Short mmCIF file of C-alpha atoms in Angstrom, two decimals:
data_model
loop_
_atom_site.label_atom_id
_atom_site.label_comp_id
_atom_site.label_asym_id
_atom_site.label_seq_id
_atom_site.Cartn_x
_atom_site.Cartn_y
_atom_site.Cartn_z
CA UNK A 1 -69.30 59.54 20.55
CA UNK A 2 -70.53 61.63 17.55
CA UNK A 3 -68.41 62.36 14.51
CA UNK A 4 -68.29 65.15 15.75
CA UNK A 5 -66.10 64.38 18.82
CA UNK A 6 -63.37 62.38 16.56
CA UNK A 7 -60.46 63.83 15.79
CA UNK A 8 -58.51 64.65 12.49
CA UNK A 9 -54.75 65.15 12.09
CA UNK A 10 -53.09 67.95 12.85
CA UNK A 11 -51.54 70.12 10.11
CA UNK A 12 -48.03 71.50 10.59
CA UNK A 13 -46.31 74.23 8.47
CA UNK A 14 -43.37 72.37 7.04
CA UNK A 15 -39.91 73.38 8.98
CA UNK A 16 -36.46 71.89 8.42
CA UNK A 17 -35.93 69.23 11.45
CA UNK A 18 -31.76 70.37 11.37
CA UNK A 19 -31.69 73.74 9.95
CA UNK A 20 -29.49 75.38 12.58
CA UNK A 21 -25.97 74.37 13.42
CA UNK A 22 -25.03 72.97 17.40
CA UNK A 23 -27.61 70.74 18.04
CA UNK A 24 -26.04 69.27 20.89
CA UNK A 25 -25.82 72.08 22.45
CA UNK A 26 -29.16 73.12 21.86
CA UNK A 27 -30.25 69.76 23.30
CA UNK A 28 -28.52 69.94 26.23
CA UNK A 29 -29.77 73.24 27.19
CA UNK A 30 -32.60 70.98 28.94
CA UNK A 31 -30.67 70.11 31.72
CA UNK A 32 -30.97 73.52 32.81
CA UNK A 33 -34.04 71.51 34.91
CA UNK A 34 -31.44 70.43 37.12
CA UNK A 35 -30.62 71.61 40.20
CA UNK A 36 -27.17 71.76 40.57
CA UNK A 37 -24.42 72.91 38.05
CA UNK A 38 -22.29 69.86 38.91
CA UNK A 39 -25.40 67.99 37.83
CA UNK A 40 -25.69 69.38 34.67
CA UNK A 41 -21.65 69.48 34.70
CA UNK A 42 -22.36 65.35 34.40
CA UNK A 43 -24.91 65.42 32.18
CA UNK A 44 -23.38 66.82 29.77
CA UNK A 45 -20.42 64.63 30.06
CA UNK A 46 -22.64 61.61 30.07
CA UNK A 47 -24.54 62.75 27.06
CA UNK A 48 -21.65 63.62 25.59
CA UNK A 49 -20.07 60.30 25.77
CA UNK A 50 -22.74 58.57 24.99
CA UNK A 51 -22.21 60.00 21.08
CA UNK A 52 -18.57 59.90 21.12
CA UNK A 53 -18.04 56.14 22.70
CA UNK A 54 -18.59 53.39 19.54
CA UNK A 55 -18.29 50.73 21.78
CA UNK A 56 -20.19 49.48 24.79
CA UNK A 57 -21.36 52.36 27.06
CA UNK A 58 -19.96 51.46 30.41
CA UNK A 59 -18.67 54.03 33.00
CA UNK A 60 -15.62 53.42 32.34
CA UNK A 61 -15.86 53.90 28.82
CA UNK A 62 -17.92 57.08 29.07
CA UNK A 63 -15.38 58.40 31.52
CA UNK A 64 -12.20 57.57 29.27
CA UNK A 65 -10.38 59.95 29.06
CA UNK A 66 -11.66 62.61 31.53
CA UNK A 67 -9.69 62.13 34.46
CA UNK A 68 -9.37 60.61 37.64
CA UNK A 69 -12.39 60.15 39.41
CA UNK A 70 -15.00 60.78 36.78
CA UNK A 71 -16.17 57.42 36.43
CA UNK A 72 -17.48 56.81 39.79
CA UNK A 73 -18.91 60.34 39.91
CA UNK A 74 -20.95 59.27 36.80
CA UNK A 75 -22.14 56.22 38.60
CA UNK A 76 -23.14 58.31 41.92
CA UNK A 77 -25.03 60.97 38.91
CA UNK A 78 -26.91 58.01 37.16
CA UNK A 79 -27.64 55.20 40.06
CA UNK A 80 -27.90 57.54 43.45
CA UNK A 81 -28.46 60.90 42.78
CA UNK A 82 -32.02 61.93 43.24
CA UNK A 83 -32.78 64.42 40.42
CA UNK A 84 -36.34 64.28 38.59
CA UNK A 85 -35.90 62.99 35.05
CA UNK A 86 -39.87 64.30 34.44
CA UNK A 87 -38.59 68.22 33.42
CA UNK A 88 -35.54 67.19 31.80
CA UNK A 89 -38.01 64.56 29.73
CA UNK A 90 -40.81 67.36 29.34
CA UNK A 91 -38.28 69.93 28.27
CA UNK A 92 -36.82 67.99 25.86
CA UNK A 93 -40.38 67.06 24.11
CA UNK A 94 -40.92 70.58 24.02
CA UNK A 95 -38.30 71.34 22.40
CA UNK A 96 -38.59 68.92 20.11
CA UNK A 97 -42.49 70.01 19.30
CA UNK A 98 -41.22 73.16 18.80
CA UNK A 99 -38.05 72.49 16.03
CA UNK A 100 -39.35 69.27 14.27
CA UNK A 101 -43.14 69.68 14.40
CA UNK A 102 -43.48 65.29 15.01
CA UNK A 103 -46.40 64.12 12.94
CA UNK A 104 -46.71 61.16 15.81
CA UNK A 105 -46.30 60.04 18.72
CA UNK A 106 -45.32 55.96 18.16
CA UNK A 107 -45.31 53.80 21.50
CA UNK A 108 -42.44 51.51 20.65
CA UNK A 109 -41.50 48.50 22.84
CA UNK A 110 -38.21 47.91 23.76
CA UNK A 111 -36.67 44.21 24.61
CA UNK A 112 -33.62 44.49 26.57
CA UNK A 113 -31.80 40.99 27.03
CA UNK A 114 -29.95 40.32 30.02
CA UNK A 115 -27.30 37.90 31.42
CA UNK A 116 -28.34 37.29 35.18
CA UNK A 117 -31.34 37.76 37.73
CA UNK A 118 -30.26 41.63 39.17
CA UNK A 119 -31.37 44.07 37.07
CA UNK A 120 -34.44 45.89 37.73
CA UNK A 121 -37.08 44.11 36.59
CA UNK A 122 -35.16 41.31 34.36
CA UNK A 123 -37.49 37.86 34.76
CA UNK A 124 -37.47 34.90 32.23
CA UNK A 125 -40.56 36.26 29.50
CA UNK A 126 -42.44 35.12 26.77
CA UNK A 127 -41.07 37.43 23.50
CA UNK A 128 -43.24 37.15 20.26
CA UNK A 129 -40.97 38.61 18.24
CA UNK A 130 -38.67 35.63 19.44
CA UNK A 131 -41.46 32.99 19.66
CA UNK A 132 -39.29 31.96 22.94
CA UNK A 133 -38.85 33.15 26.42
CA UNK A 134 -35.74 35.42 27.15
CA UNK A 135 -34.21 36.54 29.99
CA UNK A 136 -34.81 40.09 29.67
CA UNK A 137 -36.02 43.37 30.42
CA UNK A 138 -39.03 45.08 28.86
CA UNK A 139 -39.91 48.99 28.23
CA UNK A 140 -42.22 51.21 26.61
CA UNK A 141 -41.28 54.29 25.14
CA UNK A 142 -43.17 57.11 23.01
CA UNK A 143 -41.18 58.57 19.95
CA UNK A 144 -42.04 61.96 18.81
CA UNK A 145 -41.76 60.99 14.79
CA UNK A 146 -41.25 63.18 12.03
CA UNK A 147 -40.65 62.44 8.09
CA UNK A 148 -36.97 63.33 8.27
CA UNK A 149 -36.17 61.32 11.98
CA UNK A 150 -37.96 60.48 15.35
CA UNK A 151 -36.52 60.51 18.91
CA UNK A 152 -37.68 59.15 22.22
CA UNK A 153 -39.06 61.23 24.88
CA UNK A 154 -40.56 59.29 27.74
CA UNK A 155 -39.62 55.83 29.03
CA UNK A 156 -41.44 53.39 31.17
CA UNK A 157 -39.91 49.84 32.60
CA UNK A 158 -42.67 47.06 32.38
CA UNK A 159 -42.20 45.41 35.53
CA UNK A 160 -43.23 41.91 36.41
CA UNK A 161 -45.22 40.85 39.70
CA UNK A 162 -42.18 38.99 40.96
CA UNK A 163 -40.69 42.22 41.42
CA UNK A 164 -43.14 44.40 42.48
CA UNK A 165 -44.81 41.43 45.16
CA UNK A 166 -41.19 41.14 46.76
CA UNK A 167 -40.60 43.68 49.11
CA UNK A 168 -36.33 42.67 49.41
CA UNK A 169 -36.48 42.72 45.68
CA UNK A 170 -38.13 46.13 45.55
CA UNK A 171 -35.61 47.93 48.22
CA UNK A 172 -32.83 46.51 46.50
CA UNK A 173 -33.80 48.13 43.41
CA UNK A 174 -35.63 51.26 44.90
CA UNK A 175 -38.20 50.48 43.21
CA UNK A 176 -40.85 53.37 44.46
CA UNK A 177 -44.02 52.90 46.33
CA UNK A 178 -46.19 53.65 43.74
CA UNK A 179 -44.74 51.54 40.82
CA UNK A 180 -46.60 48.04 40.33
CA UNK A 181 -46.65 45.29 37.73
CA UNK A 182 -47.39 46.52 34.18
CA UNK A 183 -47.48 45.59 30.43
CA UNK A 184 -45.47 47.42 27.72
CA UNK A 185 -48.85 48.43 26.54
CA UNK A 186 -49.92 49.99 29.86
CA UNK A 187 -46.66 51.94 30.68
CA UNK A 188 -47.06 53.82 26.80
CA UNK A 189 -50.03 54.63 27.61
CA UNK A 190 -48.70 56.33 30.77
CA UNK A 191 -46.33 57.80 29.09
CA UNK A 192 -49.22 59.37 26.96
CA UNK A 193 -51.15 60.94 29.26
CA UNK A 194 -48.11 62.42 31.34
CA UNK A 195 -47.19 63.79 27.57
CA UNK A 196 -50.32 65.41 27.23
CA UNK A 197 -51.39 65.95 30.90
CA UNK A 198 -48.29 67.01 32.46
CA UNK A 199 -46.06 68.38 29.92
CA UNK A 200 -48.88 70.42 28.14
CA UNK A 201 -47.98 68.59 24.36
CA UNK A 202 -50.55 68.58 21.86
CA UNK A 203 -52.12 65.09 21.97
CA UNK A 204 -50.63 62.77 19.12
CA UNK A 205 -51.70 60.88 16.62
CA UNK A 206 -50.82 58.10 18.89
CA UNK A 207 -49.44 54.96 16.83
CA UNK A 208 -49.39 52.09 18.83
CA UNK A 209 -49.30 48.04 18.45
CA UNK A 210 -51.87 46.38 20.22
CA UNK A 211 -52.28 42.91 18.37
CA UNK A 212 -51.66 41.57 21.96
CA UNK A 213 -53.61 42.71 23.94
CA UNK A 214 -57.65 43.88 23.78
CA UNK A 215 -57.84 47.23 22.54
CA UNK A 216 -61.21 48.76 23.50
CA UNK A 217 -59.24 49.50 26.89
CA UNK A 218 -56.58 51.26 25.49
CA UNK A 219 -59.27 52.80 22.99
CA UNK A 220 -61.28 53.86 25.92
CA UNK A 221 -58.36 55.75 27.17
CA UNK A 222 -57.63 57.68 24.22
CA UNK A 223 -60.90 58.64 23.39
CA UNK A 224 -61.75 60.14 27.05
CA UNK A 225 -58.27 62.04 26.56
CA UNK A 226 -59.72 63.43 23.24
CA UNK A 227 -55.88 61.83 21.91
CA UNK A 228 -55.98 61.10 18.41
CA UNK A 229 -54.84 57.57 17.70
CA UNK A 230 -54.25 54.89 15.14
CA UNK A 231 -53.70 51.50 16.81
CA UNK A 232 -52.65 48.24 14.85
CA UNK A 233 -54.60 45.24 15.91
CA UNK A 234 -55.60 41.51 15.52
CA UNK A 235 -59.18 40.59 14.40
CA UNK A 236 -59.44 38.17 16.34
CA UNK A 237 -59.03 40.75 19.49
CA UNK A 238 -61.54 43.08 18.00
CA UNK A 239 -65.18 42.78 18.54
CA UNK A 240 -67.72 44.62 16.81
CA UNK A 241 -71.37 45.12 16.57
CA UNK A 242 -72.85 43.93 13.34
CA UNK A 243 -72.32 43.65 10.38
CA UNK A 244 -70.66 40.22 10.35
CA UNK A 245 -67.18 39.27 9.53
CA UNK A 246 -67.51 38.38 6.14
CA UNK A 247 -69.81 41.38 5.43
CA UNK A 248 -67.12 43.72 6.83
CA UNK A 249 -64.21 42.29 4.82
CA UNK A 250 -66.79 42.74 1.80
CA UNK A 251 -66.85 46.34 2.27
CA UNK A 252 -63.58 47.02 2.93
CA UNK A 253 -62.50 44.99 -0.05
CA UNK A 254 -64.69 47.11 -2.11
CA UNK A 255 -63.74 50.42 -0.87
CA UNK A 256 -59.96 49.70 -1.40
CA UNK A 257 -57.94 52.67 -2.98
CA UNK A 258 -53.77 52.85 -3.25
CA UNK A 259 -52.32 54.67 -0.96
CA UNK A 260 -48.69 55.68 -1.39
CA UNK A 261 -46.17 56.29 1.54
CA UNK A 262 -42.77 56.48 1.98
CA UNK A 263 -40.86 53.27 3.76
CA UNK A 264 -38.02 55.14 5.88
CA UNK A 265 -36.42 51.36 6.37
CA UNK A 266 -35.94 50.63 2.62
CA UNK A 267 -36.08 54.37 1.71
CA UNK A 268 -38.76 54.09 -1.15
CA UNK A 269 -41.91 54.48 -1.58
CA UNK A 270 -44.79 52.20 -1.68
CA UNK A 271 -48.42 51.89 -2.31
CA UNK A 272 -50.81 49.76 -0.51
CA UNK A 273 -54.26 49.24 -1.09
CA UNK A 274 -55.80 50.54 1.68
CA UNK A 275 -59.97 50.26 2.40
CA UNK A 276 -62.17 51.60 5.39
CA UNK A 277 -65.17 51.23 7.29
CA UNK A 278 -66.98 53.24 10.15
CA UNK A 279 -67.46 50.53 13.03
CA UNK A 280 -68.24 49.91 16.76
CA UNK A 281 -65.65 48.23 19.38
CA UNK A 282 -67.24 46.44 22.10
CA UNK A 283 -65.48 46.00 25.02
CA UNK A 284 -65.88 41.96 24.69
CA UNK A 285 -66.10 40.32 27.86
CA UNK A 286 -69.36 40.24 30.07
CA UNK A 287 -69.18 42.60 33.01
CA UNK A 288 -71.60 43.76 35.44
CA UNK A 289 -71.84 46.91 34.18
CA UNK A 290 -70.50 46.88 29.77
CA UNK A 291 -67.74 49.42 28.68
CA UNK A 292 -69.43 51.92 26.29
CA UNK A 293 -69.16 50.67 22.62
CA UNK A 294 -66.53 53.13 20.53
CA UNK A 295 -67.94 54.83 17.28
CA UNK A 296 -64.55 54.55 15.15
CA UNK A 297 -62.54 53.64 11.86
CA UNK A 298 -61.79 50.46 10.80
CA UNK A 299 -58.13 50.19 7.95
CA UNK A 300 -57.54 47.13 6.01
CA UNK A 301 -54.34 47.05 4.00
CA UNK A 302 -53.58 44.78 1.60
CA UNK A 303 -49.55 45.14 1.17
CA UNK A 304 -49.58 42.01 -1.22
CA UNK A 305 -51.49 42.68 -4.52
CA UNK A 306 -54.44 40.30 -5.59
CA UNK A 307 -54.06 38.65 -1.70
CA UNK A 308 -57.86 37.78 -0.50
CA UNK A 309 -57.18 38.90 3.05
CA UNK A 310 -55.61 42.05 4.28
CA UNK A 311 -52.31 41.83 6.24
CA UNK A 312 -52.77 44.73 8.29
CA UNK A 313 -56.24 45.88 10.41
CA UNK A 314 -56.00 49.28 12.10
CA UNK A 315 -58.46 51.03 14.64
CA UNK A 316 -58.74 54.89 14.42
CA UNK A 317 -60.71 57.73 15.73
CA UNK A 318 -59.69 59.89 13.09
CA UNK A 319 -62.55 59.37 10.86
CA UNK A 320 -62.72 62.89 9.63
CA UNK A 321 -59.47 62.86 8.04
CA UNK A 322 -58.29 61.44 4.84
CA UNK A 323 -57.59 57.89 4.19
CA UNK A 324 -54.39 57.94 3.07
CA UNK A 325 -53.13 60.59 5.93
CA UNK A 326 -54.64 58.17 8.38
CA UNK A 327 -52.47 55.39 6.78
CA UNK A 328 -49.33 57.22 6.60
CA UNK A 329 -49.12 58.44 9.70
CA UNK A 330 -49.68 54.82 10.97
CA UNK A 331 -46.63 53.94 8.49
CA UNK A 332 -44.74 56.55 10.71
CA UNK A 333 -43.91 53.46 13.12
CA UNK A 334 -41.51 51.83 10.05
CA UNK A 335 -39.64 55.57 10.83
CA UNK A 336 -39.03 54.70 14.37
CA UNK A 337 -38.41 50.82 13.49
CA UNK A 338 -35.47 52.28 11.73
CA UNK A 339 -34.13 54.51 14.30
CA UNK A 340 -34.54 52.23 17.28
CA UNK A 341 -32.80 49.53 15.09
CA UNK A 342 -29.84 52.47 14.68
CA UNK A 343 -29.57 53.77 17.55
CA UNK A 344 -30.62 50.77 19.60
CA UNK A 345 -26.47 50.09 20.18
CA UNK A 346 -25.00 52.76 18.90
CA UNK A 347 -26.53 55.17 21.71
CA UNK A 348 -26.50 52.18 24.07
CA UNK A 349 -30.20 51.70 24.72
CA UNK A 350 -29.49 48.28 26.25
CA UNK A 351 -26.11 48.97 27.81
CA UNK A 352 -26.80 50.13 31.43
CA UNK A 353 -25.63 47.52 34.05
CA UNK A 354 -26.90 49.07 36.84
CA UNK A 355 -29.68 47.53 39.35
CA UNK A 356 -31.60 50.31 40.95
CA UNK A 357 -34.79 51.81 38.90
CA UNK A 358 -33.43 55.38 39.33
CA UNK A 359 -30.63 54.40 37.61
CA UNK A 360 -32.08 52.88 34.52
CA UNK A 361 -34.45 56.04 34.19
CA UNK A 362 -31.71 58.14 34.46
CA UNK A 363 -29.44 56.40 31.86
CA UNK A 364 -32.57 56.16 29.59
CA UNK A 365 -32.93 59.75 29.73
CA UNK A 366 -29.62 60.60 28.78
CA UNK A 367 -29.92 58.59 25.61
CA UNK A 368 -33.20 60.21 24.65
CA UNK A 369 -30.56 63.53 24.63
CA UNK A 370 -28.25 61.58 22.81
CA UNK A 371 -30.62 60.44 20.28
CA UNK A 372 -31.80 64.24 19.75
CA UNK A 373 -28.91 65.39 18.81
CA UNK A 374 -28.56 63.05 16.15
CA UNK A 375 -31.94 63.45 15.40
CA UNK A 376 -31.61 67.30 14.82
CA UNK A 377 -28.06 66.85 13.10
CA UNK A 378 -28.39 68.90 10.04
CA UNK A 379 -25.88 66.03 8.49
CA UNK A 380 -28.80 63.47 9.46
CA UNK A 381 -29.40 60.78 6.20
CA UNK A 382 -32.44 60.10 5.21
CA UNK A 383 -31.98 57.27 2.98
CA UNK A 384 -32.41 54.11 3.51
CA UNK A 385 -31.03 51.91 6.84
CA UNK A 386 -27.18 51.44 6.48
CA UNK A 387 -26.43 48.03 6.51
CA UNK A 388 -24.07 48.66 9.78
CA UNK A 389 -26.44 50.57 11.25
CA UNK A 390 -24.62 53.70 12.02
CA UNK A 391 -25.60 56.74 13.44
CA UNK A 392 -23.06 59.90 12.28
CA UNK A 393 -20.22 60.45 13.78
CA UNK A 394 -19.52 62.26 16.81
CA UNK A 395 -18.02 64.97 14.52
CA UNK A 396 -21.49 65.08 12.65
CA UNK A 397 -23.26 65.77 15.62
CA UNK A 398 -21.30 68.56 17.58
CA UNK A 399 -19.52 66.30 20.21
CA UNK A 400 -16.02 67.87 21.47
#
């Protein structure tokens, strides 16, 4: 790959991300995909109560208030019925590309903990973040991220082998034909091509964590797509052709420069010394035939000031932009940090008790519309995370 295949970031004319008034009714105009009115009759509902219910978002809760009879037609909308969430999913991204301009896409892992064995896809699994195993679910999903907000638009469900090698286990949950086992890391990266493949979206930056996993793969991927990207990862996962270790962290230590960005958790901004090198990935293991080594940048940041050793290595193939817009719009991930850690319960993310996968996708789906009209609320804060971690009201945000 030449530097003339890589990348650079894309510019965007600045546009206000909540201008215009009704934005929940401008985000539900995607569920014109559907079929059937009385499908779109519940989406709307389910959508809608989603924003207006503060506590846990069970049918009944959703369906308070809306007569007799509405709560088990939500459950037959959500767990049986067989719409396609792709459209509703594609629409919405587009519409979001169109009225926010996103400055990233961020692949952003979701933990979902569970009581019991029934869910789809819940098995006992090693968590980092927990440094323990929990009895949970895992996800991937890709955030279109902005400066003012960011909203997911694709979901994935990272399903174990004990799921997908049990055929009782997979009719019970409907689990399609075509769905096997998967890592997080995998299923965004699905999620990326269908983005870019399928739905037509202009390809990323992609901001992704792979400090578990290899990255070359993933790398390999992108770079075939012609996606932009800027992944995080671990040194000891990365391995490049000479110059040595030490060498490397030379250089990069003596091409530092500050680099200021804006921390949408805290709400300030900071500056990190940031440094950068052109270097090759190897794919690492022996195989018959190598992976092709990847010409691309290497980031070191040093957030602490007068450390020795930089707390942050990042892999990018946009070596013809400029530093600190390569660093930035890795720092775009602390903007969905804070919105997953807002909307996480508010928009109930890891509230849907049903078993089947249909249902979960569904249900997923209808938060991403959720979380866009928040997202595109003209009322939106953009300070820093309230301590609560609230989301504005329903009045904020159109709901009726």
């Amino acid at each position: 790959m030449s530097a003339a295949d890589l990348p650079t970031l894309p510019s965007h004319p600045s546009r206000p991300s909540g201008s215009a008034p009704g934005a929940t009714g401008e985000v539900l105009s995607v569920l014109r995909s559907l079929p059937r009115s009385d499908q779109r009759r519940w989406g709307e509902l389910y959508v809608r109560g989603l924003l207006a219910v503060r506590e846990k978002k069970t049918m009944r809760a959703l369906a308070q208030g809306a007569g007799s009879g509405v709560e088990q037609s939500l459950y037959q909308f959500i767990s049986k019925s067989p719409w396609n969430d792709g459209p509703v999913r594609g629409d919405l991204a587009r519409l979001l590309d169109e009225r926010a301009r996103p400055r990233a896409w961020v692949v952003q892992p979701l933990v979902i903990p569970k009581v019991g064995r029934h869910s789809v896809g819940v098995e006992r699994q090693w968590v980092s973040q927990a440094s323990r195993l929990v009895n949970c679910q895992k996800a991937a999903s890709v955030w279109l991220a902005w400066d003012d907000a960011s909203c997911p638009v694709d979901w994935q469900l990272a399903l174990p082998e004990c799921w997908t090698d049990r055929e009782d286990l997979r009719r019970r949950a409907s689990i399609p034909a075509d769905v096997g086992p998967r890592p997080p890391e995998q299923c965004g990266l699905d999620s990326v091509r269908r983005m870019s493949r399928e739905w037509g979206l202009r390809g990323g930056p992609v901001v992704m964590d792979l400090r578990e996993t290899a990255p070359h793969p993933v790398c390999a991927d992108l770079v075939a797509g012609r996606i932009p990207f800027v992944v995080r990862v671990h040194p000891s996962s990365v391995t490049l052709s000479p110059p040595g270790p030490a060498e490397l962290l030379s250089t990069l230590h003596g091409r530092r420069m500050p680099v200021e960005w804006f921390d949408h958790v805290t709400g300030t901004t900071r500056a990190t010394a940031v440094g950068a090198a052109r270097v090759t990935l190897c794919g690492g293991a022996a195989r018959p035939e190598p992976p092709e080594p990847l010409d691309l940048l290497l980031l070191a940041a040093w957030a602490a000031p007068g450390a020795r050793s930089p707390s942050e290595f990042w892999l990018s193939n946009l070596a013809r932009s400029r530093l600190g817009s390569v660093y930035r719009t890795a720092m775009l991930r602390r903007r969905v940090e804070r919105d997953l850690a807002e909307a996480g319960d508010d928009l109930g993310m890891r509230d849907f008790e049903g078993r089947s996968y249909r249902g979960w996708h569904h249900h997923m789906t209808m938060v991403s519309l959720a979380h866009a009209a928040t997202a595109l609320s003209p009322r939106r804060a953009r300070g820093p995370l309230h301590p609560a971690g609230r989301l504005p009201g329903a009045a904020e945000v159109g709901v009726v």
